[in-house]
Amino acid sequence: GIPVSRRESCLSRKNIFKCLEVAFCDVMKIHGCLAALNIKEKELEPCETLEEQFSVIKQRYFQEILVCHPDKGGDAGTFRAVHAAFEALRDVFVRGSVSSFVKASSELAEKYETVWEGMNEMPVPSWSYYATAAEEPVPLYRVESAKSGRSKCVQKGKAKKCEESGKIDMGEVRIGSLREETGSYTRWCHLRCWRVPN
């Protein structure tokens, strides 16, 4: 079954969703969408890119949707509120209308009323649909061009081939490892410094 703490969290949030529906019937703010998914903004702060933040959001969405799904005794209204909040955040991500969910947490996400109405008309996919999607394999490492100049190479010892500062410039190829708790990639290092873990 559902762990008691998670079940209580889901049940206690029913009132939050009713408040959200009233308070944000015209527009829902990004921080409201994050709250609906039980995400605190500080959880997204370590993420360096919008993609990393959305990866954390997506992982949490699947955790929450599996707990609140009507097939497992959850409330259909709560399920739809969680789903509507995720869809609003996904729309913001796909459109690239913000550079960071944290920095833009008070900006408008989308017309919440429109999303909410769409959810009421939508059939609820089965619990197994979401369970299968949540189990989608995630690579342990990510290779990409640095999107900013904020990351630093964490490599140490003889393997470190870069300067002492370790700054990874924008556009340089970097490799990060998956942090399973959040679904984001951290511990970045330059491609030239990376070594295959034992």
PDB file of C-alpha atoms in Angstrom:
ATOM      1  CA  GLY A   1       0.000   0.000   0.000  1.00  0.00           C
ATOM      2  CA  ILE A   2       0.858   3.691   0.103  1.00  0.00           C
ATOM      3  CA  PRO A   3       3.172   4.700   2.962  1.00  0.00           C
ATOM      4  CA  VAL A   4       1.134   6.483   5.659  1.00  0.00           C
ATOM      5  CA  SER A   5       3.165   9.705   5.416  1.00  0.00           C
ATOM      6  CA  ARG A   6       2.626   9.929   1.633  1.00  0.00           C
ATOM      7  CA  ARG A   7      -1.090   9.072   1.984  1.00  0.00           C
ATOM      8  CA  GLU A   8      -1.567  11.709   4.688  1.00  0.00           C
ATOM      9  CA  SER A   9       0.332  14.229   2.558  1.00  0.00           C
ATOM     10  CA  CYS A  10      -1.987  13.528  -0.362  1.00  0.00           C
ATOM     11  CA  LEU A  11      -5.132  13.688   1.755  1.00  0.00           C
ATOM     12  CA  SER A  12      -4.131  16.869   3.573  1.00  0.00           C
ATOM     13  CA  ARG A  13      -3.469  18.514   0.216  1.00  0.00           C
ATOM     14  CA  LYS A  14      -7.101  18.047  -0.891  1.00  0.00           C
ATOM     15  CA  ASN A  15      -7.913  21.298   0.878  1.00  0.00           C
ATOM     16  CA  ILE A  16      -4.944  22.972  -0.815  1.00  0.00           C
ATOM     17  CA  PHE A  17      -6.298  22.002  -4.227  1.00  0.00           C
ATOM     18  CA  LYS A  18      -9.723  23.407  -3.386  1.00  0.00           C
ATOM     19  CA  CYS A  19      -8.020  26.647  -2.325  1.00  0.00           C
ATOM     20  CA  LEU A  20      -5.950  26.638  -5.511  1.00  0.00           C
ATOM     21  CA  GLU A  21      -9.044  26.207  -7.635  1.00  0.00           C
ATOM     22  CA  VAL A  22     -10.615  29.270  -6.024  1.00  0.00           C
ATOM     23  CA  ALA A  23      -7.528  31.464  -5.653  1.00  0.00           C
ATOM     24  CA  PHE A  24      -6.152  30.770  -9.112  1.00  0.00           C
ATOM     25  CA  CYS A  25      -9.353  30.332 -11.146  1.00  0.00           C
ATOM     26  CA  ASP A  26      -8.193  33.121 -13.479  1.00  0.00           C
ATOM     27  CA  VAL A  27      -4.487  32.359 -13.539  1.00  0.00           C
ATOM     28  CA  MET A  28      -2.222  29.980 -11.717  1.00  0.00           C
ATOM     29  CA  LYS A  29       1.250  31.045 -10.740  1.00  0.00           C
ATOM     30  CA  ILE A  30       4.269  28.815 -11.200  1.00  0.00           C
ATOM     31  CA  HIS A  31       4.803  28.513  -7.443  1.00  0.00           C
ATOM     32  CA  GLY A  32       1.191  27.313  -7.134  1.00  0.00           C
ATOM     33  CA  CYS A  33       1.848  24.627  -9.720  1.00  0.00           C
ATOM     34  CA  LEU A  34       5.029  23.590  -7.876  1.00  0.00           C
ATOM     35  CA  ALA A  35       3.092  23.444  -4.595  1.00  0.00           C
ATOM     36  CA  ALA A  36       0.429  21.266  -6.221  1.00  0.00           C
ATOM     37  CA  LEU A  37       3.222  18.812  -7.078  1.00  0.00           C
ATOM     38  CA  ASN A  38       4.600  19.062  -3.523  1.00  0.00           C
ATOM     39  CA  ILE A  39       7.842  20.687  -4.751  1.00  0.00           C
ATOM     40  CA  LYS A  40       9.618  23.318  -2.707  1.00  0.00           C
ATOM     41  CA  GLU A  41      11.531  25.879  -4.770  1.00  0.00           C
ATOM     42  CA  LYS A  42      14.746  25.115  -2.848  1.00  0.00           C
ATOM     43  CA  GLU A  43      14.677  21.595  -4.369  1.00  0.00           C
ATOM     44  CA  LEU A  44      15.155  23.171  -7.812  1.00  0.00           C
ATOM     45  CA  GLU A  45      17.894  25.639  -6.799  1.00  0.00           C
ATOM     46  CA  PRO A  46      20.833  23.197  -7.313  1.00  0.00           C
ATOM     47  CA  CYS A  47      19.722  22.668 -10.930  1.00  0.00           C
ATOM     48  CA  GLU A  48      21.745  24.736 -13.392  1.00  0.00           C
ATOM     49  CA  THR A  49      19.351  24.625 -16.333  1.00  0.00           C
ATOM     50  CA  LEU A  50      15.640  24.725 -17.012  1.00  0.00           C
ATOM     51  CA  GLU A  51      15.951  21.179 -18.419  1.00  0.00           C
ATOM     52  CA  GLU A  52      17.348  19.908 -15.115  1.00  0.00           C
ATOM     53  CA  GLN A  53      14.575  21.661 -13.190  1.00  0.00           C
ATOM     54  CA  PHE A  54      11.914  20.149 -15.455  1.00  0.00           C
ATOM     55  CA  SER A  55      13.474  16.698 -14.982  1.00  0.00           C
ATOM     56  CA  VAL A  56      12.985  17.071 -11.202  1.00  0.00           C
ATOM     57  CA  ILE A  57       9.414  18.307 -11.754  1.00  0.00           C
ATOM     58  CA  LYS A  58       8.607  15.382 -14.044  1.00  0.00           C
ATOM     59  CA  GLN A  59       9.976  12.821 -11.599  1.00  0.00           C
ATOM     60  CA  ARG A  60       7.985  14.317  -8.714  1.00  0.00           C
ATOM     61  CA  TYR A  61       4.860  14.447 -10.887  1.00  0.00           C
ATOM     62  CA  PHE A  62       5.004  10.691 -11.434  1.00  0.00           C
ATOM     63  CA  GLN A  63       5.543  10.078  -7.708  1.00  0.00           C
ATOM     64  CA  GLU A  64       2.557  12.249  -6.768  1.00  0.00           C
ATOM     65  CA  ILE A  65       0.225  11.032  -9.513  1.00  0.00           C
ATOM     66  CA  LEU A  66       0.766   7.401  -8.495  1.00  0.00           C
ATOM     67  CA  VAL A  67      -0.147   8.221  -4.872  1.00  0.00           C
ATOM     68  CA  CYS A  68      -3.255  10.275  -5.712  1.00  0.00           C
ATOM     69  CA  HIS A  69      -4.597   8.121  -8.555  1.00  0.00           C
ATOM     70  CA  PRO A  70      -8.284   7.110  -8.174  1.00  0.00           C
ATOM     71  CA  ASP A  71      -7.421   3.462  -9.009  1.00  0.00           C
ATOM     72  CA  LYS A  72      -5.458   3.376  -5.736  1.00  0.00           C
ATOM     73  CA  GLY A  73      -8.080   5.107  -3.608  1.00  0.00           C
ATOM     74  CA  GLY A  74      -7.084   8.676  -4.404  1.00  0.00           C
ATOM     75  CA  ASP A  75      -9.474  11.540  -5.048  1.00  0.00           C
ATOM     76  CA  ALA A  76     -10.261  12.272  -8.725  1.00  0.00           C
ATOM     77  CA  GLY A  77     -10.224  16.035  -8.071  1.00  0.00           C
ATOM     78  CA  THR A  78      -6.794  15.846  -6.449  1.00  0.00           C
ATOM     79  CA  PHE A  79      -5.543  13.720  -9.337  1.00  0.00           C
ATOM     80  CA  ARG A  80      -6.790  16.268 -11.864  1.00  0.00           C
ATOM     81  CA  ALA A  81      -5.268  19.174  -9.923  1.00  0.00           C
ATOM     82  CA  VAL A  82      -1.853  17.491  -9.873  1.00  0.00           C
ATOM     83  CA  HIS A  83      -2.150  16.672 -13.564  1.00  0.00           C
ATOM     84  CA  ALA A  84      -3.300  20.209 -14.460  1.00  0.00           C
ATOM     85  CA  ALA A  85      -0.383  21.730 -12.527  1.00  0.00           C
ATOM     86  CA  PHE A  86       2.101  19.497 -14.351  1.00  0.00           C
ATOM     87  CA  GLU A  87       0.582  20.297 -17.746  1.00  0.00           C
ATOM     88  CA  ALA A  88       0.819  24.031 -17.002  1.00  0.00           C
ATOM     89  CA  LEU A  89       4.503  23.672 -16.033  1.00  0.00           C
ATOM     90  CA  ARG A  90       5.192  21.498 -19.071  1.00  0.00           C
ATOM     91  CA  ASP A  91       3.649  24.165 -21.302  1.00  0.00           C
ATOM     92  CA  VAL A  92       5.941  26.797 -19.751  1.00  0.00           C
ATOM     93  CA  PHE A  93       8.941  24.480 -20.309  1.00  0.00           C
ATOM     94  CA  VAL A  94       8.078  23.588 -23.916  1.00  0.00           C
ATOM     95  CA  ARG A  95       7.463  27.222 -24.858  1.00  0.00           C
ATOM     96  CA  GLY A  96      10.700  28.250 -23.121  1.00  0.00           C
ATOM     97  CA  SER A  97       8.865  31.213 -21.653  1.00  0.00           C
ATOM     98  CA  VAL A  98      11.078  31.303 -18.517  1.00  0.00           C
ATOM     99  CA  SER A  99      14.783  30.694 -17.948  1.00  0.00           C
ATOM    100  CA  SER A 100      14.234  29.224 -14.464  1.00  0.00           C
ATOM    101  CA  PHE A 101      11.161  27.970 -12.617  1.00  0.00           C
ATOM    102  CA  VAL A 102      12.676  29.260  -9.361  1.00  0.00           C
ATOM    103  CA  LYS A 103      13.337  32.793 -10.615  1.00  0.00           C
ATOM    104  CA  ALA A 104       9.933  32.962 -12.288  1.00  0.00           C
ATOM    105  CA  SER A 105       7.951  31.293  -9.513  1.00  0.00           C
ATOM    106  CA  SER A 106       5.623  34.252  -9.122  1.00  0.00           C
ATOM    107  CA  GLU A 107       5.033  34.663 -12.856  1.00  0.00           C
ATOM    108  CA  LEU A 108       1.927  33.332 -14.534  1.00  0.00           C
ATOM    109  CA  ALA A 109       2.084  29.731 -15.706  1.00  0.00           C
ATOM    110  CA  GLU A 110      -1.064  29.461 -17.798  1.00  0.00           C
ATOM    111  CA  LYS A 111      -4.787  30.086 -17.597  1.00  0.00           C
ATOM    112  CA  TYR A 112      -5.550  27.594 -14.838  1.00  0.00           C
ATOM    113  CA  GLU A 113      -9.292  27.626 -15.443  1.00  0.00           C
ATOM    114  CA  THR A 114      -8.770  26.446 -19.028  1.00  0.00           C
ATOM    115  CA  VAL A 115      -6.449  23.639 -17.943  1.00  0.00           C
ATOM    116  CA  TRP A 116      -8.792  22.641 -15.120  1.00  0.00           C
ATOM    117  CA  GLU A 117     -11.811  22.450 -17.451  1.00  0.00           C
ATOM    118  CA  GLY A 118      -9.801  20.323 -19.845  1.00  0.00           C
ATOM    119  CA  MET A 119      -8.917  17.916 -17.031  1.00  0.00           C
ATOM    120  CA  ASN A 120     -12.568  17.507 -16.000  1.00  0.00           C
ATOM    121  CA  GLU A 121     -13.476  16.367 -19.515  1.00  0.00           C
ATOM    122  CA  MET A 122     -10.485  14.040 -19.807  1.00  0.00           C
ATOM    123  CA  PRO A 123     -10.828  10.336 -18.968  1.00  0.00           C
ATOM    124  CA  VAL A 124      -8.454   9.262 -16.204  1.00  0.00           C
ATOM    125  CA  PRO A 125      -5.730   6.958 -17.567  1.00  0.00           C
ATOM    126  CA  SER A 126      -5.191   3.810 -15.511  1.00  0.00           C
ATOM    127  CA  TRP A 127      -2.734   3.692 -12.617  1.00  0.00           C
ATOM    128  CA  SER A 128      -0.584   1.182 -14.548  1.00  0.00           C
ATOM    129  CA  TYR A 129      -0.176   3.755 -17.357  1.00  0.00           C
ATOM    130  CA  TYR A 130       1.525   6.148 -14.924  1.00  0.00           C
ATOM    131  CA  ALA A 131       3.444   3.378 -13.162  1.00  0.00           C
ATOM    132  CA  THR A 132       4.938   2.282 -16.487  1.00  0.00           C
ATOM    133  CA  ALA A 133       5.836   5.862 -17.435  1.00  0.00           C
ATOM    134  CA  ALA A 134       7.479   6.428 -14.028  1.00  0.00           C
ATOM    135  CA  GLU A 135       9.731   3.386 -14.557  1.00  0.00           C
ATOM    136  CA  GLU A 136      11.179   4.758 -17.793  1.00  0.00           C
ATOM    137  CA  PRO A 137      14.952   4.230 -17.552  1.00  0.00           C
ATOM    138  CA  VAL A 138      17.042   7.326 -16.965  1.00  0.00           C
ATOM    139  CA  PRO A 139      20.711   7.380 -18.077  1.00  0.00           C
ATOM    140  CA  LEU A 140      23.253   7.453 -15.244  1.00  0.00           C
ATOM    141  CA  TYR A 141      25.338  10.075 -17.087  1.00  0.00           C
ATOM    142  CA  ARG A 142      24.574  13.041 -19.286  1.00  0.00           C
ATOM    143  CA  VAL A 143      26.892  14.529 -21.911  1.00  0.00           C
ATOM    144  CA  GLU A 144      26.018  18.016 -23.102  1.00  0.00           C
ATOM    145  CA  SER A 145      27.335  21.430 -24.008  1.00  0.00           C
ATOM    146  CA  ALA A 146      27.376  23.675 -20.954  1.00  0.00           C
ATOM    147  CA  LYS A 147      24.450  26.084 -21.231  1.00  0.00           C
ATOM    148  CA  SER A 148      26.038  28.644 -18.919  1.00  0.00           C
ATOM    149  CA  GLY A 149      29.440  29.367 -17.457  1.00  0.00           C
ATOM    150  CA  ARG A 150      28.339  28.610 -13.893  1.00  0.00           C
ATOM    151  CA  SER A 151      29.350  24.965 -13.498  1.00  0.00           C
ATOM    152  CA  LYS A 152      32.717  23.805 -12.209  1.00  0.00           C
ATOM    153  CA  CYS A 153      34.649  20.630 -12.874  1.00  0.00           C
ATOM    154  CA  VAL A 154      34.557  18.417  -9.767  1.00  0.00           C
ATOM    155  CA  GLN A 155      37.342  16.066 -10.896  1.00  0.00           C
ATOM    156  CA  LYS A 156      40.328  15.775  -8.537  1.00  0.00           C
ATOM    157  CA  GLY A 157      43.791  14.279  -8.504  1.00  0.00           C
ATOM    158  CA  LYS A 158      45.651  13.000 -11.547  1.00  0.00           C
ATOM    159  CA  ALA A 159      42.491  12.790 -13.620  1.00  0.00           C
ATOM    160  CA  LYS A 160      42.003  16.582 -13.444  1.00  0.00           C
ATOM    161  CA  LYS A 161      43.289  17.971 -16.745  1.00  0.00           C
ATOM    162  CA  CYS A 162      41.754  21.445 -16.493  1.00  0.00           C
ATOM    163  CA  GLU A 163      42.841  24.576 -14.661  1.00  0.00           C
ATOM    164  CA  GLU A 164      42.642  24.734 -10.864  1.00  0.00           C
ATOM    165  CA  SER A 165      39.505  26.917 -10.975  1.00  0.00           C
ATOM    166  CA  GLY A 166      37.763  24.137 -12.917  1.00  0.00           C
ATOM    167  CA  LYS A 167      35.343  26.541 -14.587  1.00  0.00           C
ATOM    168  CA  ILE A 168      33.373  24.930 -17.409  1.00  0.00           C
ATOM    169  CA  ASP A 169      32.792  27.622 -20.008  1.00  0.00           C
ATOM    170  CA  MET A 170      29.532  27.961 -21.876  1.00  0.00           C
ATOM    171  CA  GLY A 171      29.541  25.655 -24.907  1.00  0.00           C
ATOM    172  CA  GLU A 172      32.216  23.299 -23.529  1.00  0.00           C
ATOM    173  CA  VAL A 173      31.329  19.610 -23.436  1.00  0.00           C
ATOM    174  CA  ARG A 174      30.637  18.427 -19.906  1.00  0.00           C
ATOM    175  CA  ILE A 175      29.548  15.163 -18.279  1.00  0.00           C
ATOM    176  CA  GLY A 176      27.306  14.934 -15.213  1.00  0.00           C
ATOM    177  CA  SER A 177      26.100  12.026 -13.113  1.00  0.00           C
ATOM    178  CA  LEU A 178      22.485  11.335 -12.169  1.00  0.00           C
ATOM    179  CA  ARG A 179      21.335  12.243  -8.672  1.00  0.00           C
ATOM    180  CA  GLU A 180      18.601   9.647  -8.242  1.00  0.00           C
ATOM    181  CA  GLU A 181      16.785  11.419  -5.388  1.00  0.00           C
ATOM    182  CA  THR A 182      15.936  14.412  -7.567  1.00  0.00           C
ATOM    183  CA  GLY A 183      16.349  13.088 -11.113  1.00  0.00           C
ATOM    184  CA  SER A 184      18.775  15.891 -11.962  1.00  0.00           C
ATOM    185  CA  TYR A 185      22.385  15.680 -13.109  1.00  0.00           C
ATOM    186  CA  THR A 186      25.157  17.023 -10.890  1.00  0.00           C
ATOM    187  CA  ARG A 187      28.908  16.572 -10.301  1.00  0.00           C
ATOM    188  CA  TRP A 188      29.805  17.994 -13.712  1.00  0.00           C
ATOM    189  CA  CYS A 189      33.295  17.657 -15.133  1.00  0.00           C
ATOM    190  CA  HIS A 190      35.048  18.465 -18.397  1.00  0.00           C
ATOM    191  CA  LEU A 191      35.047  15.733 -21.008  1.00  0.00           C
ATOM    192  CA  ARG A 192      38.866  15.698 -20.918  1.00  0.00           C
ATOM    193  CA  CYS A 193      38.818  15.162 -17.125  1.00  0.00           C
ATOM    194  CA  TRP A 194      36.171  12.453 -16.992  1.00  0.00           C
ATOM    195  CA  ARG A 195      37.160   8.893 -16.179  1.00  0.00           C
ATOM    196  CA  VAL A 196      34.996   5.787 -16.350  1.00  0.00           C
ATOM    197  CA  PRO A 197      33.960   4.952 -12.759  1.00  0.00           C
ATOM    198  CA  ASN A 198      35.172   1.638 -11.333  1.00  0.00           C
TER     199      ASN A 198
END
